[in-house]
């Protein structure tokens, strides 16, 4: 099967939201990236591309600069806050600490229902919206390289190598829910399962000469990180006072956090390994971002 994709390389995002869930800080949540591409689709639909649909999105990280500081002999990092303007009395106003991150990312967006004759205007409108007031993961877009269109065949090694050349060096974020499930099958709860794979364990031993040798290792190989991939409802669907969209049912929800892995792009052999899409399970109240390979 051939996929039609929009490639937006090297998007420079300033002050993106790094608080991806109530208890994780780092790379923005997958809901932020799919939300940004959905917002872009809605803008393009308003431009006359009525049938256009963005089906899935892949995210590649080239550079990430988390805005934290750790001093000499400090055990933990501190969030670098912003200096807000003084209030009318000349005093520093109260503020809530916000975790921020500067990013250089690329996106591959699988789309459908775009006519060949509209491709040039489509690319022009994509650039227009990215250059205007659109945000991405809560951050400001400072720049990007020229968007392009491509066709990728699932089983084509040449097509994937072409993507590698365009976007290397970079890391693609993939879901590693399998690690969580394996740990929970051994009797661990979800939090212990997550911590087991992201913790760094230090150990020491003495050699024959009496020297102490320290080693550090993780449970699994690879760059394993916690990632927020959606929401779990904690109330029934209904109407809420002062809800933003009065036409849609509302429910309270909490973040769904699982494990992910940053994989160097040259290790990716199929586009389905890295594409994320929306998935809804109303019976269990799950609103998730999932990968195509998990279908």
XYZ file of C-alpha atoms in Angstrom:
295
model
C 0.000 0.000 0.000
C 1.291 3.443 -0.955
C 0.963 6.235 1.588
C 0.819 9.884 0.586
C 2.701 11.975 3.135
C 3.460 15.593 3.941
C 6.981 16.113 5.297
C 7.664 19.243 7.372
C 11.369 19.203 8.268
C 13.186 20.977 11.094
C 10.403 22.884 12.807
C 11.972 25.136 15.444
C 9.594 25.304 18.421
C 10.345 27.750 21.247
C 8.939 27.282 24.763
C 6.923 24.133 24.059
C 5.094 22.580 27.004
C 7.421 20.058 28.662
C 4.967 19.072 31.419
C 3.547 16.200 29.386
C 1.568 14.729 32.322
C 1.038 15.499 36.029
C 4.190 13.547 36.935
C 6.460 13.568 33.867
C 8.577 16.345 32.375
C 10.424 16.254 29.073
C 9.366 15.696 25.475
C 5.796 16.952 24.853
C 2.916 14.468 24.987
C 1.801 12.694 21.808
C -1.588 14.362 22.227
C 0.177 17.709 21.670
C 1.634 16.621 18.318
C -1.551 15.017 17.006
C -3.474 18.027 18.271
C -1.199 20.341 16.280
C -1.639 18.359 13.059
C -5.405 18.207 13.620
C -5.475 21.990 14.072
C -3.511 22.368 10.826
C -5.985 20.090 9.043
C -8.932 22.206 10.242
C -7.260 25.361 8.954
C -6.660 23.711 5.573
C -10.256 22.472 5.468
C -11.320 26.103 5.886
C -9.073 27.039 2.945
C -11.187 24.945 0.579
C -9.586 21.517 0.991
C -12.898 20.205 2.269
C -12.211 16.474 1.944
C -8.592 16.586 3.165
C -7.874 14.335 6.138
C -4.683 13.839 8.132
C -4.746 10.155 9.103
C -1.553 9.696 11.139
C 1.592 11.529 12.241
C 5.217 10.579 12.919
C 7.428 12.792 15.119
C 11.225 13.073 14.849
C 13.421 14.880 17.358
C 16.633 16.499 16.093
C 17.373 18.570 19.181
C 15.724 19.135 22.566
C 16.765 21.773 25.087
C 14.842 21.331 28.347
C 14.791 24.584 30.312
C 16.129 23.346 33.648
C 19.221 24.051 35.741
C 21.207 21.928 38.168
C 23.877 23.626 40.222
C 27.069 22.141 41.589
C 26.282 19.320 44.067
C 22.525 19.676 43.415
C 20.625 16.386 43.431
C 17.658 17.512 41.326
C 17.081 19.936 38.449
C 15.206 23.206 38.904
C 12.837 24.661 36.328
C 14.089 27.868 34.726
C 11.171 30.289 35.043
C 10.410 33.294 32.875
C 10.808 36.852 34.071
C 7.334 38.386 33.783
C 6.763 42.185 33.588
C 6.337 44.071 36.860
C 2.807 44.846 38.024
C 1.405 48.353 38.541
C 3.028 48.551 41.998
C 6.449 47.703 40.623
C 6.451 44.245 42.199
C 7.118 40.896 40.583
C 3.724 39.229 39.888
C 2.958 35.753 41.145
C 3.449 33.013 38.595
C 3.058 29.268 38.226
C 6.206 27.374 37.296
C 5.946 26.120 33.733
C 8.237 23.450 32.349
C 9.449 24.588 28.913
C 11.526 22.998 26.177
C 13.031 24.307 22.927
C 12.784 21.797 20.087
C 13.965 21.061 16.584
C 11.508 18.468 15.254
C 10.276 17.107 11.935
C 6.831 15.730 11.140
C 5.635 13.193 8.590
C 1.865 13.409 8.162
C -0.066 10.742 6.250
C -2.993 12.328 4.416
C -5.773 11.430 2.000
C -8.288 13.068 -0.339
C -6.045 15.719 -1.879
C -6.246 16.135 -5.668
C -3.039 16.266 -7.670
C -3.900 19.675 -9.135
C -4.213 21.170 -5.633
C -0.799 20.069 -4.331
C 1.054 23.319 -5.053
C -1.580 25.491 -3.365
C -1.782 22.977 -0.519
C 1.952 23.360 0.248
C 1.655 27.138 0.015
C -1.184 27.158 2.571
C 0.697 24.805 4.910
C 3.651 27.217 4.937
C 1.307 30.155 5.411
C -0.353 28.692 8.503
C 2.940 27.620 10.083
C 4.319 31.128 9.544
C 1.270 32.826 11.034
C -0.032 32.547 14.601
C -0.186 28.755 14.825
C 1.411 27.116 17.866
C 2.814 23.614 18.243
C 2.824 21.722 21.554
C 2.077 25.062 23.226
C 5.239 26.668 21.821
C 5.932 29.320 19.195
C 7.144 28.271 15.749
C 10.346 30.164 14.966
C 11.050 28.566 11.604
C 10.991 25.447 9.439
C 12.369 24.116 6.180
C 10.265 23.878 3.030
C 7.436 21.307 3.309
C 7.350 18.606 0.629
C 5.041 15.820 -0.512
C 6.090 12.222 -1.028
C 4.717 8.739 -1.664
C 5.950 5.894 0.534
C 5.294 2.238 -0.226
C 5.081 0.043 2.872
C 7.488 -2.656 1.739
C 9.851 -0.393 -0.198
C 13.353 -0.235 1.268
C 14.328 2.481 -1.226
C 11.454 4.723 -0.091
C 12.478 4.430 3.565
C 16.111 5.130 2.725
C 14.959 8.316 1.009
C 13.229 9.345 4.264
C 16.400 8.488 6.200
C 18.461 10.805 3.999
C 15.973 13.652 4.393
C 15.608 13.535 8.167
C 18.818 12.052 9.599
C 20.183 12.534 12.163
C 17.044 12.273 14.296
C 15.211 10.073 16.759
C 11.676 8.803 16.149
C 9.403 8.298 19.139
C 7.765 4.848 19.238
C 5.486 3.224 21.790
C 6.839 0.488 24.081
C 3.638 -0.523 25.792
C 4.864 -4.115 25.510
C 7.403 -3.464 28.273
C 4.671 -2.206 30.604
C 2.458 -5.214 29.889
C 5.310 -7.652 30.433
C 6.131 -6.126 33.821
C 2.482 -6.020 34.897
C 2.099 -9.702 33.944
C 4.812 -10.337 36.556
C 2.625 -8.758 39.228
C 3.855 -5.147 39.243
C 1.369 -2.293 39.257
C 1.516 0.295 36.484
C 3.694 2.814 38.340
C 6.211 0.199 39.489
C 6.319 -1.204 35.944
C 7.114 2.231 34.541
C 9.769 2.989 37.149
C 11.431 -0.378 36.637
C 12.353 0.558 33.059
C 13.286 4.231 33.510
C 15.321 3.846 36.710
C 19.111 3.748 36.502
C 20.527 1.175 38.908
C 24.031 1.736 40.308
C 26.096 -1.088 41.764
C 29.684 -1.574 42.857
C 32.108 -4.415 43.371
C 35.742 -4.812 44.359
C 38.311 -6.215 41.988
C 41.275 -8.410 42.979
C 43.362 -5.338 43.827
C 40.717 -3.972 46.178
C 39.600 -1.158 43.866
C 35.896 -0.327 43.872
C 34.308 -0.418 40.431
C 30.939 1.242 39.877
C 28.552 0.284 37.070
C 25.253 1.815 36.003
C 22.599 0.121 33.900
C 18.918 0.091 33.076
C 16.454 -2.763 32.896
C 16.288 -2.680 29.092
C 18.528 -1.508 26.274
C 17.478 1.552 24.291
C 16.470 5.107 25.115
C 13.344 4.276 27.149
C 11.257 7.200 28.429
C 7.791 7.740 29.907
C 5.366 9.295 27.427
C 1.819 10.592 27.758
C -0.374 9.080 25.055
C -3.930 10.142 25.885
C -6.618 10.348 28.533
C -8.782 8.078 30.680
C -12.224 9.416 31.576
C -13.038 9.568 35.294
C -16.633 10.797 34.905
C -19.582 10.145 32.621
C -20.067 12.121 29.414
C -22.408 15.051 29.873
C -22.688 18.811 30.120
C -20.425 20.877 32.363
C -20.819 24.469 33.470
C -18.772 26.907 31.363
C -17.353 24.159 29.128
C -15.427 25.475 26.125
C -17.503 23.804 23.390
C -21.188 23.795 24.277
C -22.057 21.466 21.383
C -19.896 18.543 22.537
C -20.341 16.248 25.560
C -17.762 16.728 28.298
C -16.080 14.489 30.863
C -13.276 14.836 33.373
C -10.178 12.811 32.536
C -6.662 12.004 33.706
C -3.499 11.408 31.687
C -2.549 7.996 30.357
C 1.221 7.472 30.642
C 3.127 4.529 29.211
C 6.648 3.783 28.005
C 8.139 4.961 24.740
C 11.494 4.736 23.029
C 13.520 7.194 20.990
C 14.911 5.154 18.100
C 17.532 6.406 15.651
C 15.801 6.846 12.311
C 18.055 4.467 10.382
C 16.641 1.601 12.497
C 13.124 2.254 11.197
C 12.264 -0.048 8.298
C 8.557 0.743 7.876
C 6.507 3.912 8.177
C 3.902 2.052 10.258
C 6.506 1.640 13.006
C 6.435 5.379 13.715
C 2.990 6.664 12.646
C 0.558 7.626 15.424
C -3.212 8.021 15.085
C -6.230 8.709 17.305
C -8.056 5.779 18.914
C -11.235 5.911 21.011
C -12.559 3.155 23.282
C -15.821 4.573 24.645
C -16.624 1.403 26.565
C -13.555 1.852 28.772
C -13.393 5.656 28.504
C -10.022 5.697 26.723
C -9.032 8.474 24.324
C -5.591 7.546 23.058
C -2.843 8.151 20.532
C -1.746 4.742 19.236
C 0.649 3.501 16.587
C -0.358 1.893 13.324
C 1.669 -1.225 14.115
C -0.567 -1.878 17.152
C -3.742 -2.189 15.076
